[in-house]
Amino acid sequence: MNIVLLGSGNVATHLGRAFKMAGQTIDQVWSRDLEHAKQLADTLASQAIFDIDDINRSADLYIIAVKDSAITELAKSLDLTDKLIVHTSGSTSIDALIGVSDHIGVLYPLQTFSKNKAVDFRQIPIAIEANNPDDLAAIRAIADRISEKVTELSSAQRKALHVAAVFACNFTNHLFAVSQNLLKEENLDFDLIRPLIAETAHKVQLYDPVSVQTGPAVREDMEIINSHLEMLKDQPELQDLYKKLSQSIVNLHKHPQG
Amino acid sequence: MNIVLLGSGNVATHLGRAFKMAGQTIDQVWSRDLEHAKQLADTLASQAIFDIDDINRSADLYIIAVKDSAITELAKSLDLTDKLIVHTSGSTSIDALIGVSDHIGVLYPLQTFSKNKAVDFRQIPIAIEANNPDDLAAIRAIADRISEKVTELSSAQRKALHVAAVFACNFTNHLFAVSQNLLKEENLDFDLIRPLIAETAHKVQLYDPVSVQTGPAVREDMEIINSHLEMLKDQPELQDLYKKLSQSIVNLHKHPQG
């Protein structure tokens, strides 16, 4: 299969590598920035382009992997009438591709990608969507080549999944950063917390998060909570986060289905 | 070494197991609830007691592993003048044990424990504290038997570590629960998010969390953020959390040292 990759960021990089490793050909890598296109194209034995008119029009699949806010504009500049084209966004409707081709869809890999950290793509869930059963079957066949966890989701479901991922991944990573800063203030190393983070994530691979909640909030231990709030009194933003998250834990455990 | 364990909850259970596996003797398990004491004592080949007057006064170490709010009251009921006694709390000062014995200290294992989930205790950081160098050396020797990661921390440092752990563990686990509930509303399985959680936790084993932050907030992608807030409009508590956490990410990335 011949693929044209539109984008050169984290998602484009990891998707490109995954398809390459699965034996597919990445014909071209397009980026508005030719240097970025070259960097990625070199690792994929591919051609770098920056002029949208240079796109090879005989590929089997066109993958838009640019930031969400750039999808619509990029799509408008494309005309691939009879070709299969997908975007890779969690929060953008399939409708953003209407008019580009008769065969449009979504291939959203649900993972947090950093350019230099390898991931096992076969374990990454991929949410797919298309406007008709034939295109859906085609996208499924393509996604199956790189992941064992391909699921059809509607645009609404995919968006809910994206919001859920922001809570479970982006916000938690931020709380790790907050934690590291709190330790720094007392000259403590983040290594002290790392095993705890690993265990917290490991637990929810096996159990439901609600059932393994620990800490002062779920015990409604107001003495500890108040002493922590007192400690954070010079950092009102963190104090407020601490209060809101503790209250949310209390509320959830009173009404587990939120 | 002979140990008396005061408490029968998660921390007492895992500490008891760790010392037992390290070849130590758990003389007695005390709990206000004899049934709880029996359950734990049975697994440790130990004696269960519920009357504080039945405590064996010839053990080498007394470990208070009850909830923080119960430590002071329990300590008051003890008189172990020349014996080594420690509590296991992250947020309670060593001073809570003044008067119980001339040899007091803290042995705080930094981990999230659930009764039925085994942990590798040797990798769990243990923060220790004592009022004099001899007792500190004794506590260090004891802690070394079960963990490779024993560190001396002041009460103030230990408390900061505890608050940092609440952010990095308790609050993140809650966000996993929030995420699961968001998925349920769209009939989606939490399994979709589990690989993402594992990868997020794995990344920060290798990198600093600030450097691997992803998501709409760090990109200040207001279009996505607003569409997510719109999705959460019927859940004002979650909408507020989303706003506060996103703003906190933006702030931290403007001033990385918080």
Coordinates of C-alpha atoms in Angstrom, one line a residue, chain B residues 8-227:
Chain B
S8 CA -4.7 -4.0 60.6
G9 CA -5.4 -1.9 57.6
N10 CA -3.6 -1.7 54.2
V11 CA -0.3 -0.3 55.5
A12 CA -0.2 -2.7 58.5
T13 CA -1.0 -5.6 56.1
H14 CA 1.8 -4.8 53.6
L15 CA 4.4 -3.9 56.2
G16 CA 3.6 -7.0 58.1
R17 CA 4.0 -9.1 55.0
A18 CA 7.2 -7.4 54.0
F19 CA 8.8 -7.9 57.4
K20 CA 7.6 -11.5 57.6
M21 CA 9.1 -12.2 54.1
A22 CA 12.3 -10.6 55.3
G23 CA 12.6 -13.2 58.0
Q24 CA 11.3 -11.2 61.0
T25 CA 8.8 -12.3 63.6
I26 CA 5.5 -10.5 63.9
D27 CA 4.8 -11.2 67.6
Q28 CA 1.4 -9.6 67.8
V29 CA -1.2 -7.8 65.7
W30 CA -3.3 -5.3 67.7
S31 CA -6.6 -3.9 66.4
R32 CA -9.5 -2.3 68.2
D33 CA -11.5 -4.8 66.2
L34 CA -10.4 -8.4 67.2
E35 CA -11.8 -9.9 63.9
H36 CA -9.6 -7.6 61.9
A37 CA -6.6 -8.4 64.1
K38 CA -7.3 -12.1 63.6
Q39 CA -7.5 -11.9 59.9
L40 CA -4.1 -10.3 59.6
A41 CA -2.5 -12.2 62.4
D42 CA -3.5 -15.5 60.7
T43 CA -1.6 -14.6 57.6
L44 CA 1.5 -13.6 59.6
A45 CA 1.6 -16.6 62.0
S46 CA 1.1 -14.0 64.7
Q47 CA -1.1 -13.5 67.8
A48 CA -4.2 -11.3 67.5
I49 CA -5.0 -8.9 70.4
F50 CA -7.5 -6.1 70.9
D51 CA -6.8 -5.1 74.5
I52 CA -3.9 -2.7 74.6
D53 CA -2.9 -4.1 78.0
D54 CA -2.1 -7.5 76.4
I55 CA 0.8 -6.0 74.4
N56 CA 4.0 -8.0 74.7
R57 CA 6.4 -5.5 76.3
S58 CA 9.6 -7.3 75.2
A59 CA 9.5 -6.8 71.4
D60 CA 12.2 -5.0 69.5
L61 CA 10.0 -2.7 67.5
Y62 CA 6.4 -1.3 67.8
I63 CA 4.8 -0.1 64.6
I64 CA 1.8 2.2 64.7
A65 CA 0.0 1.8 61.4
V66 CA -3.5 3.2 62.1
K67 CA -5.2 6.1 60.3
D68 CA -3.6 9.5 61.1
S69 CA -6.5 10.8 63.2
A70 CA -6.2 7.8 65.5
I71 CA -2.4 8.0 66.1
T72 CA -2.4 10.5 69.0
E73 CA -5.1 8.7 71.0
L74 CA -3.5 5.3 70.5
A75 CA -0.1 6.7 71.4
K76 CA -1.5 8.2 74.7
S77 CA -2.7 4.7 75.7
L78 CA 0.8 3.2 75.3
D79 CA 3.7 3.2 77.7
L80 CA 6.8 1.7 76.2
T81 CA 9.5 3.8 77.9
D82 CA 12.7 2.1 76.7
K83 CA 11.3 0.5 73.4
L84 CA 11.6 1.7 69.9
I85 CA 8.3 2.8 68.5
V86 CA 7.5 4.3 65.0
H87 CA 4.5 5.5 63.2
T88 CA 4.0 5.1 59.5
S89 CA 2.2 8.3 58.6
G90 CA 3.1 10.8 55.8
S91 CA 1.5 13.8 57.4
T92 CA 1.9 13.3 61.2
S93 CA 4.8 14.8 63.0
I94 CA 7.2 12.6 64.9
D95 CA 6.0 14.6 68.0
A96 CA 2.8 12.7 68.1
L97 CA 4.8 9.9 69.8
I98 CA 6.5 12.1 72.5
G99 CA 5.9 10.6 75.9
V100 CA 5.3 7.1 74.7
S101 CA 8.9 6.1 74.8
D102 CA 12.4 7.6 74.8
H103 CA 13.0 6.0 71.4
I104 CA 10.5 7.3 68.8
G105 CA 10.6 7.7 65.1
V106 CA 8.8 7.5 61.7
L107 CA 8.9 4.8 59.0
Y108 CA 6.7 6.0 56.2
P109 CA 6.4 3.7 53.1
L110 CA 5.5 5.8 50.2
Q111 CA 3.1 3.6 48.2
T112 CA -0.6 3.2 47.5
F113 CA -1.6 -0.1 49.1
S114 CA -4.7 -2.2 48.4
K115 CA -5.1 -5.3 50.6
N116 CA -5.3 -7.8 47.8
K117 CA -2.7 -6.5 45.4
A118 CA 0.9 -7.6 46.0
V119 CA 3.6 -5.0 45.7
D120 CA 7.4 -5.3 45.4
F121 CA 8.3 -3.7 48.8
R122 CA 12.0 -3.5 48.0
Q123 CA 11.3 -0.8 45.4
I124 CA 9.1 1.3 47.7
P125 CA 10.8 4.4 49.0
I126 CA 10.7 4.6 52.8
A127 CA 11.1 7.9 54.6
I128 CA 12.5 7.6 58.1
E129 CA 12.9 10.1 60.9
A130 CA 14.1 10.0 64.6
N131 CA 14.9 12.4 67.4
N132 CA 18.5 11.3 67.8
P133 CA 21.3 9.6 65.6
D134 CA 21.2 6.3 67.4
D135 CA 17.5 5.8 66.9
L136 CA 17.8 6.9 63.3
A137 CA 20.5 4.3 62.7
A138 CA 18.3 1.7 64.3
I139 CA 15.3 2.6 62.2
R140 CA 17.5 2.7 59.1
A141 CA 18.8 -0.8 59.7
I142 CA 15.2 -2.0 60.1
A143 CA 13.9 -0.3 57.0
D144 CA 16.9 -1.5 55.0
R145 CA 15.6 -5.1 55.6
I146 CA 12.5 -4.5 53.5
S147 CA 13.4 -1.7 51.0
E148 CA 16.3 -0.6 48.9
K149 CA 15.2 3.0 49.0
V150 CA 15.4 4.3 52.5
T151 CA 15.8 8.1 52.9
E152 CA 16.0 10.3 56.0
L153 CA 13.4 13.1 55.8
S154 CA 12.4 15.8 58.2
S155 CA 8.7 16.0 59.3
A156 CA 8.3 19.1 57.0
Q157 CA 9.9 17.2 54.0
R158 CA 7.8 14.1 54.7
K159 CA 4.6 16.3 54.8
A160 CA 5.6 17.9 51.4
L161 CA 6.2 14.4 50.0
H162 CA 2.7 13.4 51.2
V163 CA 1.0 16.3 49.6
A164 CA 3.0 15.6 46.4
A165 CA 1.9 12.0 46.6
V166 CA -1.7 13.1 46.9
F167 CA -1.4 15.1 43.7
A168 CA 0.5 12.4 41.8
C169 CA -1.5 9.4 43.0
N170 CA -4.8 10.0 44.7
F171 CA -5.9 12.8 42.4
T172 CA -4.7 11.1 39.2
N173 CA -6.5 7.9 40.2
H174 CA -9.6 10.1 40.7
L175 CA -9.1 11.5 37.2
F176 CA -9.0 7.9 35.9
A177 CA -12.4 7.4 37.6
V178 CA -13.7 10.6 36.0
S179 CA -12.5 9.4 32.6
Q180 CA -14.2 6.0 33.1
N181 CA -17.5 7.7 33.9
L182 CA -17.2 9.9 30.8
L183 CA -16.7 6.8 28.7
K184 CA -19.6 5.0 30.3
E185 CA -21.9 7.8 29.1
E186 CA -21.1 6.9 25.5
N187 CA -21.1 3.1 26.2
L188 CA -17.3 2.9 25.8
D189 CA -15.1 0.6 27.7
F190 CA -12.3 1.8 30.1
D191 CA -10.0 -0.6 28.3
L192 CA -9.8 2.0 25.5
I193 CA -7.9 4.3 28.0
R194 CA -5.8 1.8 29.9
P195 CA -2.9 1.6 27.4
L196 CA -2.8 5.4 27.5
I197 CA -2.6 5.5 31.3
A198 CA 0.2 2.9 31.2
E199 CA 2.2 4.9 28.7
T200 CA 1.6 8.2 30.5
A201 CA 3.0 6.7 33.7
H202 CA 5.8 5.0 31.9
K203 CA 7.0 8.2 30.2
V204 CA 7.6 10.0 33.5
Q205 CA 9.7 7.1 34.7
L206 CA 12.2 8.3 32.0
Y207 CA 11.5 12.0 31.6
D208 CA 10.4 15.0 33.6
P209 CA 6.6 15.4 33.4
V210 CA 6.8 19.0 32.3
S211 CA 8.8 18.0 29.2
V212 CA 6.4 15.3 28.0
Q213 CA 3.1 17.3 28.5
T214 CA 0.8 16.8 25.6
G215 CA -2.9 17.8 24.9
P216 CA -4.9 20.9 24.0
A217 CA -4.0 23.0 27.1
V218 CA -0.2 23.0 26.6
R219 CA -0.8 23.9 22.9
E220 CA -3.3 26.5 24.1
D221 CA -5.7 25.1 21.4
M222 CA -8.7 27.1 22.5
E223 CA -10.9 25.6 19.8
I224 CA -10.6 22.1 21.2
I225 CA -10.7 23.3 24.8
N226 CA -14.0 25.2 24.2
S227 CA -15.5 22.2 22.4

